[in-house]
Each structure stands twice: as structure tokens, then as C-alpha cells.
mmCIF file of C-alpha atoms in Angstrom:
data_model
loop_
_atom_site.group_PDB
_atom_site.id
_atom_site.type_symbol
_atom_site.label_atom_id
_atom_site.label_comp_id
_atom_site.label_asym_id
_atom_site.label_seq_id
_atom_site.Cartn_x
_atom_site.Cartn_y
_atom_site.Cartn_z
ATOM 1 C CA UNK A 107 -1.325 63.940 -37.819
ATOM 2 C CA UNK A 108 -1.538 66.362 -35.039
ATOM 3 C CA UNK A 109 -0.118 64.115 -32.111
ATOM 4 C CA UNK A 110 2.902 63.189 -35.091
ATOM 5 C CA UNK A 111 3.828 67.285 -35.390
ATOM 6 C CA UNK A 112 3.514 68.161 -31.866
ATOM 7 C CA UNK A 113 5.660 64.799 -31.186
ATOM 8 C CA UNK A 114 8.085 66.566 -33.962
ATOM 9 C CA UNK A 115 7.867 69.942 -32.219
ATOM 10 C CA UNK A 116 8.810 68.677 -28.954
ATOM 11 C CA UNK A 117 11.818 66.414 -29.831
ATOM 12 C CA UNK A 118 12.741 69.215 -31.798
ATOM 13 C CA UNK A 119 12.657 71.594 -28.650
ATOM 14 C CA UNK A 120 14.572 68.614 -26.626
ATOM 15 C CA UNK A 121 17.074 68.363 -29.138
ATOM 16 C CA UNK A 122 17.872 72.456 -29.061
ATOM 17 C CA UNK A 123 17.968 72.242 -25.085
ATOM 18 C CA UNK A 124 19.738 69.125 -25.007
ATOM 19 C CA UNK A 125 22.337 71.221 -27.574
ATOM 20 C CA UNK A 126 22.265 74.632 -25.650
ATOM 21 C CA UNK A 127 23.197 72.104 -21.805
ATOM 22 C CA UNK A 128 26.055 70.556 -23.947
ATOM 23 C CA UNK A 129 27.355 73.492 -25.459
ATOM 24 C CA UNK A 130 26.625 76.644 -22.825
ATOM 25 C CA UNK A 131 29.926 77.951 -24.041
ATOM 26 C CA UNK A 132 29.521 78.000 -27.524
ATOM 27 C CA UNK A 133 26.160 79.435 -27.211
ATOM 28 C CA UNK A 134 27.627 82.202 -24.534
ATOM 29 C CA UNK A 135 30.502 83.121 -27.228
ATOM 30 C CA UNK A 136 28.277 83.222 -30.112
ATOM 31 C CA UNK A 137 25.445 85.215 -28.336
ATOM 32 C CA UNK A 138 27.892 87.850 -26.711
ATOM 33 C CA UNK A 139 29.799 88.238 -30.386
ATOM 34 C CA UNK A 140 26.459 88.710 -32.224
ATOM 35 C CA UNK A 141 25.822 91.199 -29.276
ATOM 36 C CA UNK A 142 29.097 93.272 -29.428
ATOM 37 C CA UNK A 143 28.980 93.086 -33.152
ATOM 38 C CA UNK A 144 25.364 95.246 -32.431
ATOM 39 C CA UNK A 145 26.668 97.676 -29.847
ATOM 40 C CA UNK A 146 29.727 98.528 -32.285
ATOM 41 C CA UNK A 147 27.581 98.575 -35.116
ATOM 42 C CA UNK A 148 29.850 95.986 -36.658
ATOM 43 C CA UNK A 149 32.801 97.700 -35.888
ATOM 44 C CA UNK A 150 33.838 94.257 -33.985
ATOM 45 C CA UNK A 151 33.545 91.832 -36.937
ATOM 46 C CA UNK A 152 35.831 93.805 -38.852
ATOM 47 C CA UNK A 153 39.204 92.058 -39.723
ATOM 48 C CA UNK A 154 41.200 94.790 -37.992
ATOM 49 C CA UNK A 155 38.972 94.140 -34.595
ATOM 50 C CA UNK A 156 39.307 90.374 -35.192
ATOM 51 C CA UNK A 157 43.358 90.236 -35.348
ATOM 52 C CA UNK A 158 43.599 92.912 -32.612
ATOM 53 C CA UNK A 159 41.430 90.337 -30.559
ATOM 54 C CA UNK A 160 43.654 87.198 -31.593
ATOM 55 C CA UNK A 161 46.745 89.302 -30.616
ATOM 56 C CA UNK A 162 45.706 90.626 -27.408
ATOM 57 C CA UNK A 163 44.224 87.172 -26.114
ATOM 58 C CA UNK A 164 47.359 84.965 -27.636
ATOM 59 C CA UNK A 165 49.025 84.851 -24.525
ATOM 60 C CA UNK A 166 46.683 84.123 -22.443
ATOM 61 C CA UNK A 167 45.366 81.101 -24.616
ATOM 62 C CA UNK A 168 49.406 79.819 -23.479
ATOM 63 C CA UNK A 169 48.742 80.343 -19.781
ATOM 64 C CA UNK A 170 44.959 79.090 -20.509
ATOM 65 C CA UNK A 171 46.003 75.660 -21.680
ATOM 66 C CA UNK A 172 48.212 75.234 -19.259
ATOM 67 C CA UNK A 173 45.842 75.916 -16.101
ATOM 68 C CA UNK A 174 42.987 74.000 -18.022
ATOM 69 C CA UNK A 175 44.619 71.030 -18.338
ATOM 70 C CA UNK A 176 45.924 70.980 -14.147
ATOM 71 C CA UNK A 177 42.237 72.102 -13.650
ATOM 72 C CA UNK A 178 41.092 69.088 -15.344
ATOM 73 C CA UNK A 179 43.438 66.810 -12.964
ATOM 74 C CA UNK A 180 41.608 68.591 -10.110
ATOM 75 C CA UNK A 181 44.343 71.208 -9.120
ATOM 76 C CA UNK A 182 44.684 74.775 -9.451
ATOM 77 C CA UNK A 183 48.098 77.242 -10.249
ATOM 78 C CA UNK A 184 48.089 80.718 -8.794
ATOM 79 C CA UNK A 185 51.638 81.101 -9.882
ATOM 80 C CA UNK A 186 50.792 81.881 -13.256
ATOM 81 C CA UNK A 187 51.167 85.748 -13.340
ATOM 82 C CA UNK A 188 53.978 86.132 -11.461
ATOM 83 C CA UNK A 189 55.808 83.323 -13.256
ATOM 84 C CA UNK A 190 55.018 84.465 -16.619
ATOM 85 C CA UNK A 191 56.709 87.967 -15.694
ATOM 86 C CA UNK A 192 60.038 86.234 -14.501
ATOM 87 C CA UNK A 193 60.325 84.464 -17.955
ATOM 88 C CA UNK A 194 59.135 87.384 -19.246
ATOM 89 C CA UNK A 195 62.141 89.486 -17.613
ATOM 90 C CA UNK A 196 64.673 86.598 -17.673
ATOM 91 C CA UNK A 197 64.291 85.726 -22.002
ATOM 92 C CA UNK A 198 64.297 90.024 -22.175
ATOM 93 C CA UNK A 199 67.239 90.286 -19.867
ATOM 94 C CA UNK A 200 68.847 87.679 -22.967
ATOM 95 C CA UNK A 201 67.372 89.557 -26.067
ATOM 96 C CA UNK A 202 68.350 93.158 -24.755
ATOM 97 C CA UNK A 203 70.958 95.028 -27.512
ATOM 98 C CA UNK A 204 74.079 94.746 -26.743
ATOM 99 C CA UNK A 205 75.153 98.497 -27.035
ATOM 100 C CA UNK A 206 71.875 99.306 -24.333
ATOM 101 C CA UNK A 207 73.825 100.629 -20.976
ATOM 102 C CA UNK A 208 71.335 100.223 -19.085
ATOM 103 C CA UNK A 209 71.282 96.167 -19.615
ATOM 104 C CA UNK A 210 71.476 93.270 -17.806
ATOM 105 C CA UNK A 211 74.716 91.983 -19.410
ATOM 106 C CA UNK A 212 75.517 95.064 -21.542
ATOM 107 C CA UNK A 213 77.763 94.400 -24.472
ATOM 108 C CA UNK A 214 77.098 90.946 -24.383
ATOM 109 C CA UNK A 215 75.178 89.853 -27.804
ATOM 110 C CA UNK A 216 73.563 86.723 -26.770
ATOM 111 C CA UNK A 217 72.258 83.706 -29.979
ATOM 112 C CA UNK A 218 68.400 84.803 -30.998
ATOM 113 C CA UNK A 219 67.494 80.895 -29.398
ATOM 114 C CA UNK A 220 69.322 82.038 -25.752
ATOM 115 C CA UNK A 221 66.326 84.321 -24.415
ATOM 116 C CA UNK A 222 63.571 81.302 -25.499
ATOM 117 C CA UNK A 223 65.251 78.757 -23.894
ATOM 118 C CA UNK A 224 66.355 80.260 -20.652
ATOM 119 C CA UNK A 225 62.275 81.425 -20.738
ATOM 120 C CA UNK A 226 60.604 78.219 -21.228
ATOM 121 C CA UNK A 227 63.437 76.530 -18.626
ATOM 122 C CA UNK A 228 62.446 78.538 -16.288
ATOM 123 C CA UNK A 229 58.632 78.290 -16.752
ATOM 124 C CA UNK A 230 59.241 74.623 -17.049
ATOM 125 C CA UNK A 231 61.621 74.721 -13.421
ATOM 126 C CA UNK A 232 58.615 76.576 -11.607
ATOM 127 C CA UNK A 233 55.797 73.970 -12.899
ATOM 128 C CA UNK A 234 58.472 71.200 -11.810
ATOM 129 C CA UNK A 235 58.319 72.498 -8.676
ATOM 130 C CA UNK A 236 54.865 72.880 -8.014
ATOM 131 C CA UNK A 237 54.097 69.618 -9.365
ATOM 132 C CA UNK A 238 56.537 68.126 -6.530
ATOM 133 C CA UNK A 239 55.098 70.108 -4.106
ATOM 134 C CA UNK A 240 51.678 68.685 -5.398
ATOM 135 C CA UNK A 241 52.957 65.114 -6.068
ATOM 136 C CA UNK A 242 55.318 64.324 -3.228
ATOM 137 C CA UNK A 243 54.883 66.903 -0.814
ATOM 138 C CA UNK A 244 51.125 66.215 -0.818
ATOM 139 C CA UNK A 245 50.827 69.731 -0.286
ATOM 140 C CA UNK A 246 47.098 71.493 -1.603
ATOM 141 C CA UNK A 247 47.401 72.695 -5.336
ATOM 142 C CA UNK A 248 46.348 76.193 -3.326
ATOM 143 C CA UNK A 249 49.023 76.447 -0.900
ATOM 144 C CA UNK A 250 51.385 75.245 -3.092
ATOM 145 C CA UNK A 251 51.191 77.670 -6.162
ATOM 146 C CA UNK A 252 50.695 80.643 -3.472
ATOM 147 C CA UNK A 253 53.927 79.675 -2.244
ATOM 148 C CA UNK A 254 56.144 79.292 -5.406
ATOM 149 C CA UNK A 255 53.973 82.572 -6.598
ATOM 150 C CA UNK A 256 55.750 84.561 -4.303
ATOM 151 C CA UNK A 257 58.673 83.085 -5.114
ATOM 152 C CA UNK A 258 58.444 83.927 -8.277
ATOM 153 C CA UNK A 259 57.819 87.473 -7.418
ATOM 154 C CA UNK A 260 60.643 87.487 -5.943
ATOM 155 C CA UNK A 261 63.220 86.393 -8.043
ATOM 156 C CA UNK A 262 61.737 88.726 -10.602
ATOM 157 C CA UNK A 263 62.835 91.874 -8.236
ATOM 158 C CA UNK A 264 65.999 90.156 -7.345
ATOM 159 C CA UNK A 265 66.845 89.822 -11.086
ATOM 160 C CA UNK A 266 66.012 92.823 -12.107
ATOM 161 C CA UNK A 267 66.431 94.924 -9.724
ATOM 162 C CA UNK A 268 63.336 96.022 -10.130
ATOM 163 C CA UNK A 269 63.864 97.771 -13.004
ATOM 164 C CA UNK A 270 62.458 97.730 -16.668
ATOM 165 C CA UNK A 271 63.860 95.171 -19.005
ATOM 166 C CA UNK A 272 63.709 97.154 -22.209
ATOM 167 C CA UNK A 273 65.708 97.915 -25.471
ATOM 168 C CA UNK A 274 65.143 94.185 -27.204
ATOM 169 C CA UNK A 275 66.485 93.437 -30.264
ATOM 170 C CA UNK A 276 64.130 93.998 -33.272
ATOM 171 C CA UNK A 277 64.648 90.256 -34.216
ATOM 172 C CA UNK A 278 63.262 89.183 -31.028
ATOM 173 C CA UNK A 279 60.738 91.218 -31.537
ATOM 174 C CA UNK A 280 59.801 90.392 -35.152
ATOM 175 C CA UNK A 281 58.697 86.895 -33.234
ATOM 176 C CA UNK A 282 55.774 88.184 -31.532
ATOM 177 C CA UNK A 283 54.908 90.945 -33.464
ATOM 178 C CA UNK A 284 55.585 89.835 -37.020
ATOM 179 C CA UNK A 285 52.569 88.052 -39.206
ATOM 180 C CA UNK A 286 52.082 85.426 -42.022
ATOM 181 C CA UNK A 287 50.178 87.391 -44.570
ATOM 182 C CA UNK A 288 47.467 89.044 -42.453
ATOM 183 C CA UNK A 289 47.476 85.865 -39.773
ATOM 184 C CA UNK A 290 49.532 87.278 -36.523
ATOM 185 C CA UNK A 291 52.075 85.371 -35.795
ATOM 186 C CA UNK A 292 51.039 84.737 -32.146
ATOM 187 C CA UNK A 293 47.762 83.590 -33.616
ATOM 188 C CA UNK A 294 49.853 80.549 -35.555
ATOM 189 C CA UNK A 295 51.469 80.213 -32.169
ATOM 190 C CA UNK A 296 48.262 79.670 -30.342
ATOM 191 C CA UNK A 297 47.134 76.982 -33.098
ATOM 192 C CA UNK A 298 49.546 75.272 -32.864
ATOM 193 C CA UNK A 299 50.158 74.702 -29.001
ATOM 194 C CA UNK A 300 46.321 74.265 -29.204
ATOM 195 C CA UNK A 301 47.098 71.518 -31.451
ATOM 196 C CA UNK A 302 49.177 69.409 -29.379
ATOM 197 C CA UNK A 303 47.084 70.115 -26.206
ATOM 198 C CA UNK A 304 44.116 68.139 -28.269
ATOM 199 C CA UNK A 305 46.340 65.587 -29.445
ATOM 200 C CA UNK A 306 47.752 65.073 -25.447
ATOM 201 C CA UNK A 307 44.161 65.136 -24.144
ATOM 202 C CA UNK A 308 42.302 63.149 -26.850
ATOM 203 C CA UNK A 309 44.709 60.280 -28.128
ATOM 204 C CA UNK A 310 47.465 59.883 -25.812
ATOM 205 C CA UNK A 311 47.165 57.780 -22.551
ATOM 206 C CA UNK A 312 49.150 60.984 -20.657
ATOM 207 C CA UNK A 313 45.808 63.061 -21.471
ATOM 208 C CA UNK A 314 43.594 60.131 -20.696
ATOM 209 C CA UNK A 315 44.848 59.857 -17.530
ATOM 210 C CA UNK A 316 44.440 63.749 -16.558
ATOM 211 C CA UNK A 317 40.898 62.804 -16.646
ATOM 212 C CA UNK A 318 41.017 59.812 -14.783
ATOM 213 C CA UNK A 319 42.580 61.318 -11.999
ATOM 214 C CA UNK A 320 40.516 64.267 -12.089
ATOM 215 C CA UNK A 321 37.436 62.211 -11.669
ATOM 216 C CA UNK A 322 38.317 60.194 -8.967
ATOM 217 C CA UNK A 323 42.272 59.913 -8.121
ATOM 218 C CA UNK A 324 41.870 57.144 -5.569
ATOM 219 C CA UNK A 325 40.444 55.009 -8.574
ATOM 220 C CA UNK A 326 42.841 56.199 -10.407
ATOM 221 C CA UNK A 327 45.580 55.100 -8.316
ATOM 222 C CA UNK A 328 44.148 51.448 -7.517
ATOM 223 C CA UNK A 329 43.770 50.952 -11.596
ATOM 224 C CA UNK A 330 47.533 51.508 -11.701
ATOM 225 C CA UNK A 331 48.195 55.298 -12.652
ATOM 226 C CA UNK A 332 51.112 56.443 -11.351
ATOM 227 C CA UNK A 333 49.024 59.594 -9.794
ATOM 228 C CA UNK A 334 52.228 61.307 -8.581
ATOM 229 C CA UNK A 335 54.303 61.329 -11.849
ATOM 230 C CA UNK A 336 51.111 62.542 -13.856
ATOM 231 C CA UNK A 337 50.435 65.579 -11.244
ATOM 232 C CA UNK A 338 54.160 66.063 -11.330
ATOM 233 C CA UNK A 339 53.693 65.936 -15.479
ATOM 234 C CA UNK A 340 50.603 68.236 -16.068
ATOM 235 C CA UNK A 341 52.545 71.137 -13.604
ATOM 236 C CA UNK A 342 55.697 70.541 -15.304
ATOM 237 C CA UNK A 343 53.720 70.780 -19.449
ATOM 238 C CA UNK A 344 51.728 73.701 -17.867
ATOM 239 C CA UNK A 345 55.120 75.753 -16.406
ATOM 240 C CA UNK A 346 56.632 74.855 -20.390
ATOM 241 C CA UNK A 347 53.074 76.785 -21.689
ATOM 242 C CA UNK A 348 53.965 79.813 -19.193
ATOM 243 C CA UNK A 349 57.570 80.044 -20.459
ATOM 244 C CA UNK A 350 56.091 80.484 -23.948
ATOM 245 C CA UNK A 351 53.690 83.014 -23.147
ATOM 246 C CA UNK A 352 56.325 84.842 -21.190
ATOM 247 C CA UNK A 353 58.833 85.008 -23.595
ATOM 248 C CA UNK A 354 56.108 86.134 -26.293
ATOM 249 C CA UNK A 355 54.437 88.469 -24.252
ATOM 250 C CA UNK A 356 58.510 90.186 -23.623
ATOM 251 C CA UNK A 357 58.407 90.413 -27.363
ATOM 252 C CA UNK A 358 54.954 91.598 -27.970
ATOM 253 C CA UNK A 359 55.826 94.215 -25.336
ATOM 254 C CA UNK A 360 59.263 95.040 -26.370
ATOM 255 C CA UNK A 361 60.336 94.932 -22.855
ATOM 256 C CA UNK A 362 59.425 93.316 -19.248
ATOM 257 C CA UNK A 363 59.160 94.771 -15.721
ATOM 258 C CA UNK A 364 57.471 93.973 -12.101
ATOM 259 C CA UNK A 365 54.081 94.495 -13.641
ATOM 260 C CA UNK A 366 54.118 92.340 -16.675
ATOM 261 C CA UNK A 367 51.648 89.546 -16.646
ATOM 262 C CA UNK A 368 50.040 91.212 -13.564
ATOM 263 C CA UNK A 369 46.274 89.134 -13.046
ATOM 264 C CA UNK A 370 47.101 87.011 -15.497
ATOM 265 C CA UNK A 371 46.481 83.932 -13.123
ATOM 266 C CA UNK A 372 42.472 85.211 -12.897
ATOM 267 C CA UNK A 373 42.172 85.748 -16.701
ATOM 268 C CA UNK A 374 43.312 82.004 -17.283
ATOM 269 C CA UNK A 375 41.380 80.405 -14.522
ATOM 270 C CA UNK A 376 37.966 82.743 -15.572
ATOM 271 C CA UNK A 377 38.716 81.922 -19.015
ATOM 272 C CA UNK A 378 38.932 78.386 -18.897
ATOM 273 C CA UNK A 379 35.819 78.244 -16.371
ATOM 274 C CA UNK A 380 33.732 79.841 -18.839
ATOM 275 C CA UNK A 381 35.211 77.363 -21.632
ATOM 276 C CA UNK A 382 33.739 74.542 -19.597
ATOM 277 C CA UNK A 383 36.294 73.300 -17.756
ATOM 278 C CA UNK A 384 34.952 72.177 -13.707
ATOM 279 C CA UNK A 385 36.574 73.225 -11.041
ATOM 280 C CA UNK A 386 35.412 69.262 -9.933
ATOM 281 C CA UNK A 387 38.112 67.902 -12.137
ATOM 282 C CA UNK A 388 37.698 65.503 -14.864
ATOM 283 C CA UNK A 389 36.066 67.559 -17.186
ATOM 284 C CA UNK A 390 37.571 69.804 -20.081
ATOM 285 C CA UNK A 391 38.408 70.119 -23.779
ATOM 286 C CA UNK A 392 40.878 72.054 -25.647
ATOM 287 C CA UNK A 393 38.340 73.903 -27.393
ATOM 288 C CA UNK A 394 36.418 74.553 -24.210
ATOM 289 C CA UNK A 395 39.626 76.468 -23.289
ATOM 290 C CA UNK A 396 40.004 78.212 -26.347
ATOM 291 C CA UNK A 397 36.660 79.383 -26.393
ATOM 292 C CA UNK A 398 36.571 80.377 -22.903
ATOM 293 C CA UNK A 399 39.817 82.521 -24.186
ATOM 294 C CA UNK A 400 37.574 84.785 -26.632
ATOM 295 C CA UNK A 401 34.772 84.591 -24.795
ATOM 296 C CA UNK A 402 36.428 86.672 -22.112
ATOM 297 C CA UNK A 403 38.554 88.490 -25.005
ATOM 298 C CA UNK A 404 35.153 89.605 -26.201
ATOM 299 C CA UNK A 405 33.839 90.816 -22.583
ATOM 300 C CA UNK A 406 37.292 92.879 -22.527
ATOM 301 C CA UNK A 407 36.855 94.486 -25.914
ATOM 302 C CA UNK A 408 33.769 95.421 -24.951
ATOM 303 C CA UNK A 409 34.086 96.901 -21.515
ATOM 304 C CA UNK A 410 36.410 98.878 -22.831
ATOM 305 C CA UNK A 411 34.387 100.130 -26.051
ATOM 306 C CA UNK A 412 32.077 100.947 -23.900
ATOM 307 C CA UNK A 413 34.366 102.940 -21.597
ATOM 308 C CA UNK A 414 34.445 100.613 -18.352
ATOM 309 C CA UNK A 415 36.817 101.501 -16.015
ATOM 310 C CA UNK A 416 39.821 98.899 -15.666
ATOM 311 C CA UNK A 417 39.064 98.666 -11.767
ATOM 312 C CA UNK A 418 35.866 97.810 -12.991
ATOM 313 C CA UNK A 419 36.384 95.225 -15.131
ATOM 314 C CA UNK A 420 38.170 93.404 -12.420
ATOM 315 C CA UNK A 421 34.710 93.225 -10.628
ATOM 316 C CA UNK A 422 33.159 91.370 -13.505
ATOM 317 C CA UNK A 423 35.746 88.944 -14.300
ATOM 318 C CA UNK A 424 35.483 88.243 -10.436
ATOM 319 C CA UNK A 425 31.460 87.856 -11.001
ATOM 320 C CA UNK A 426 31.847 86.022 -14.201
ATOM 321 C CA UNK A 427 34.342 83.065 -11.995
ATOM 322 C CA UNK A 428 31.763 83.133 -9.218
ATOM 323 C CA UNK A 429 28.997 82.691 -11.527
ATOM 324 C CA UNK A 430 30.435 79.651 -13.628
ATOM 325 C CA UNK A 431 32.101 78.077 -11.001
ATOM 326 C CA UNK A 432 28.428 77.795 -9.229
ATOM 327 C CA UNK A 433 26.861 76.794 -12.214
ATOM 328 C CA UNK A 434 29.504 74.375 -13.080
ATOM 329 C CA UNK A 435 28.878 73.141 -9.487
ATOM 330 C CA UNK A 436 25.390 73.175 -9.693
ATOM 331 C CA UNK A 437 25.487 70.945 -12.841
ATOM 332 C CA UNK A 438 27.743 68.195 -11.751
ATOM 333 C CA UNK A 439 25.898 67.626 -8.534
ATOM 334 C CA UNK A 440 22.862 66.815 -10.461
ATOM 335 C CA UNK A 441 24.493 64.699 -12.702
ATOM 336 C CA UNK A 442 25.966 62.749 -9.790
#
């Protein structure tokens, strides 16, 4: 009787660690909300906290899908920040009122669908073009995104001028900042590109072979996978993600300049390597990502509850990419 419950106890115990190994980021998100929720003295849990979460972290979820899934194919886009500010600025320069002065194309009153178009385009353009640098330039993921990230820089001075996009049209605006009941409506957004992410990765052969070629692209290529046309298609799907998140993030903002979107390439790739996506390739869900989004959303609201410095947070997003990235490392080379 006693050998049967200590039997129990310990398959019980292996069952809980086998859980906590397969879920770390579940557990991490769960522990650190229970723990803000404590600090705040449940200030966090409240509904007001919860949607202010959901709309701050809404773009990012965009830009986080869209890295996750290249990470999974064993790449890596540095172009995201600087990207998402030149849609940004390009779909504002289109939704700017027509009687501003100070506009790009003043007294021109452009169609409501003009500024998201032109934004996911060129979102779409930029992850065509790092996917070809990828694919058929056989250029490193690295180099490649650092190059087309400067680019992008660029063309966002050039196009503006530098200046500050502002004066959009309350419509446009209504877009990002408007809400279904109390559900934001960048939170419905979110859901729904999250949506068709899972659907892409779990039950199409597209998604199926992200992973192949993530785990081993050399197999992937002798099993028939047409490597460079995939590469060339998870850039391309990620760049259409960024041109939604810039054009949002314009309208959430109510304007665009140089320093829109600033970091948010390290918020994606930190927020997706906490969601369980490896660096190693071949490994990542959609809800991974998503949970890797609030995770960090979390670490943000509370840094700055508790009064952290902005410079500071920096350092610990830094730590918390080091940290997973060796731990992700760490696991994989034991399992292999």
C-alpha cells in the first residue's frame, strides 16, 4: 500500500515536471501575472489594466508573428523597427486631412482604403526583398535585414523629410483606436491575424514546411521543398504582418515620425524567445508567440509601476533574450 502511494506520488511529481519542461512559458506568464497582480495589489487584473495591456502590446503581437514564424525557418529580421515606421509614415502621409498645410500632399483627400494599402505594400515590398536576399542571394538572414534596415531608415527621412506625419483623419483613426463593446479593436485585430498564423502553421503544407526547413534545410531540400520560394514566402507573409502593425500603430498614434516603432525589432525577437520559439529553428507555435507577447507586456507594465527607468528596461529585455536564448540552447542540445 505504501510502495502503491509513493509510486502515485512520484508519477505525480513526473507528470508536474514533465508539464512545467513542456510549458516553461505558460508557467513564466502565469507566475509573473499572479506576481504583478500582488505588487499592484490587484490593480493589474482589473479590466482597465487588462485592455490597456491588449492595446499597448497589439502591435507588437503583428511584428511578433511575423519574426516568429522566419525564426522558426531558422532566420532572423532586424528590419522590423525601422520598416514598421516607413509604413507607419507612408499610410499617415495618405490619411493626413486634406486642409493640414503642413502635409504631404495637402489638399489632396485620399479613399479611407489608400493609406492601408500603400502600408501593407510596402511592408510586403521590404519582406520581398529580404526574402530574395535570403533565398537567392544566399546572403545571412543577419546581414541581410541589417542591410534593408537601413534602407528602410532611409527612405523614411527621405519621405518625410524628417518631419512629423501628423493631423490624420479621425476615421483613420477610429480604426485603431475604436472598440467592439469593451474589446479594443486592435485586440480583434490581433485574434484574428493570430488566427490565420495557426491555421498556416498547423494545417497547411506552407506552415509544415517552415518547420521542415527550420530543422534541417538540406533535408528539406533533398525531400523536394522548394527551400528558396518558402524563405522567399515566410519574409514576404512576415513584411505583410509589419505593414499592418505600421499602419495601426500610425492610427493608434495619430501621427508617425523618425522615432516610431523605434526597438521594436528587440521587443518581437525577446518576445517570441520567451514564447518558446528557438533560435535553432524548427520549433514554435502561434500561441508560444502570443504568450511570449504578454509575457513581456507584463514585465513592461511592471517596470514601469514600479518606476524603472526606460534606459533601464532596455537592460532587462537585453538579459531576458540572453537568458532564453541560452536556455533554449541549452535544451535542444540535450535533446539532440
Amino acid at each position: 500500500m505504501g510502495n502503491n502511494k509513493a509510486a502515485g506520488s512520484f508519477e505525480q511529481k513526473r507528470g508536474i515536471a514533465a508539464f512545467v519542461s513542456k510549458n516553461t512559458n505558460l508557467v513564466t506568464f502565469v507566475t509573473l501575472a499572479v506576481l504583478l497582480g500582488l505588487i499592484t495589489g490587484g490593480k493589474s487584473f482589473a479590466w482597465a489594466s487588462v485592455r490597456n495591456l491588449m492595446i499597448a502590446e497589439s502591435v507588437r503581437a503583428f511584428a511578433a508573428l511575423g519574426v516568429g514564424m522566419i525564426i522558426i525557418t531558422w532566420g532572423i529580421d532586424l528590419s522590423i523597427g525601422y520598416t514598421v515606421c516607413l509604413v507607419a509614415s507612408v499610410a499617415a502621409s495618405f490619411a493626413q486631412t486634406p486642409d493640414y498645410t503642413a502635409a504631404l500632399y495637402p489638399g489632396v483627400d485620399f479613399p479611407l482604403w489608400l493609406p492601408f494599402v500603400a502600408g501593407i505594400l510596402t511592408g510586403g515590398l521590404f519582406g520581398l526583398v529580404n526574402g530574395s536576399l535570403v533565398a537567392f542571394g544566399k546572403m545571412h538572414p543577419f546581414i541581410a535585414t541589417l542591410g534593408t534596415m537601413s534602407i528602410a531608415r532611409g527612405c523614411q527621412l527621405i519621405y518625410t523629410k524628417a518631419a512629423v506625419v501628423g493631423s490624420l483623419k479621425d476615421s483613420y483613426k477610429s480604426i485603431a483606436q475604436g472598440s467592439v463593446g469593451p474589446i479594443p479593436n486592435l485586440a480583434i485585430y490581433v485574434a484574428l491575424a493570430a488566427f490565420v498564423i495557426w491555421v498556416v502553421l498547423r494545417h497547411t503544407r506552407l506552415g509544415a514546411n517552415f518547420y521542415a526547413i527550420g530543422g534541417n534545410a538540406m533535408a528539406a531540400k533533398v525531400s523536394g521543398i522548394n527551400v528558396q520560394k518558402v524563405q522567399v514566402a515566410v519574409y514576404t507573409i512576415a513584411g505583410l504582418l509589419y505593414g499592418i502593425a505600421g499602419c495601426l500603430l500610425a492610427g493608434r498614434l495619430g501621427l508617425a515620425n523618425a522615432l516610431t516603432a523605434n526597438g521594436m525589432e528587440l521587443d518581437a525577437i525577446a518576445a517570441v524567445t520567451v514564447g518558446g520559439v528557438s533560435q535553432t529553428g524548427g520549433v514554435g507555435t502561434m500561441s508560444g508567440m502570443m504568450i511570449g507577447v504578454l509575457t513581456l507586456g507584463i514585465i513592461n507594465y511592471g517596470m514601469t509601476y514600479l518606476g524603472v527607468d526606460s534606459y533601464y528596461q532596455l537592460l532587462v529585455k537585453g538579459f531576458i533574450i540572453i537568458v532564453a536564448v541560452y536556455f533554449d540552447m541549452k535544451k535542444y542540445a540535450k535533446r539532440s
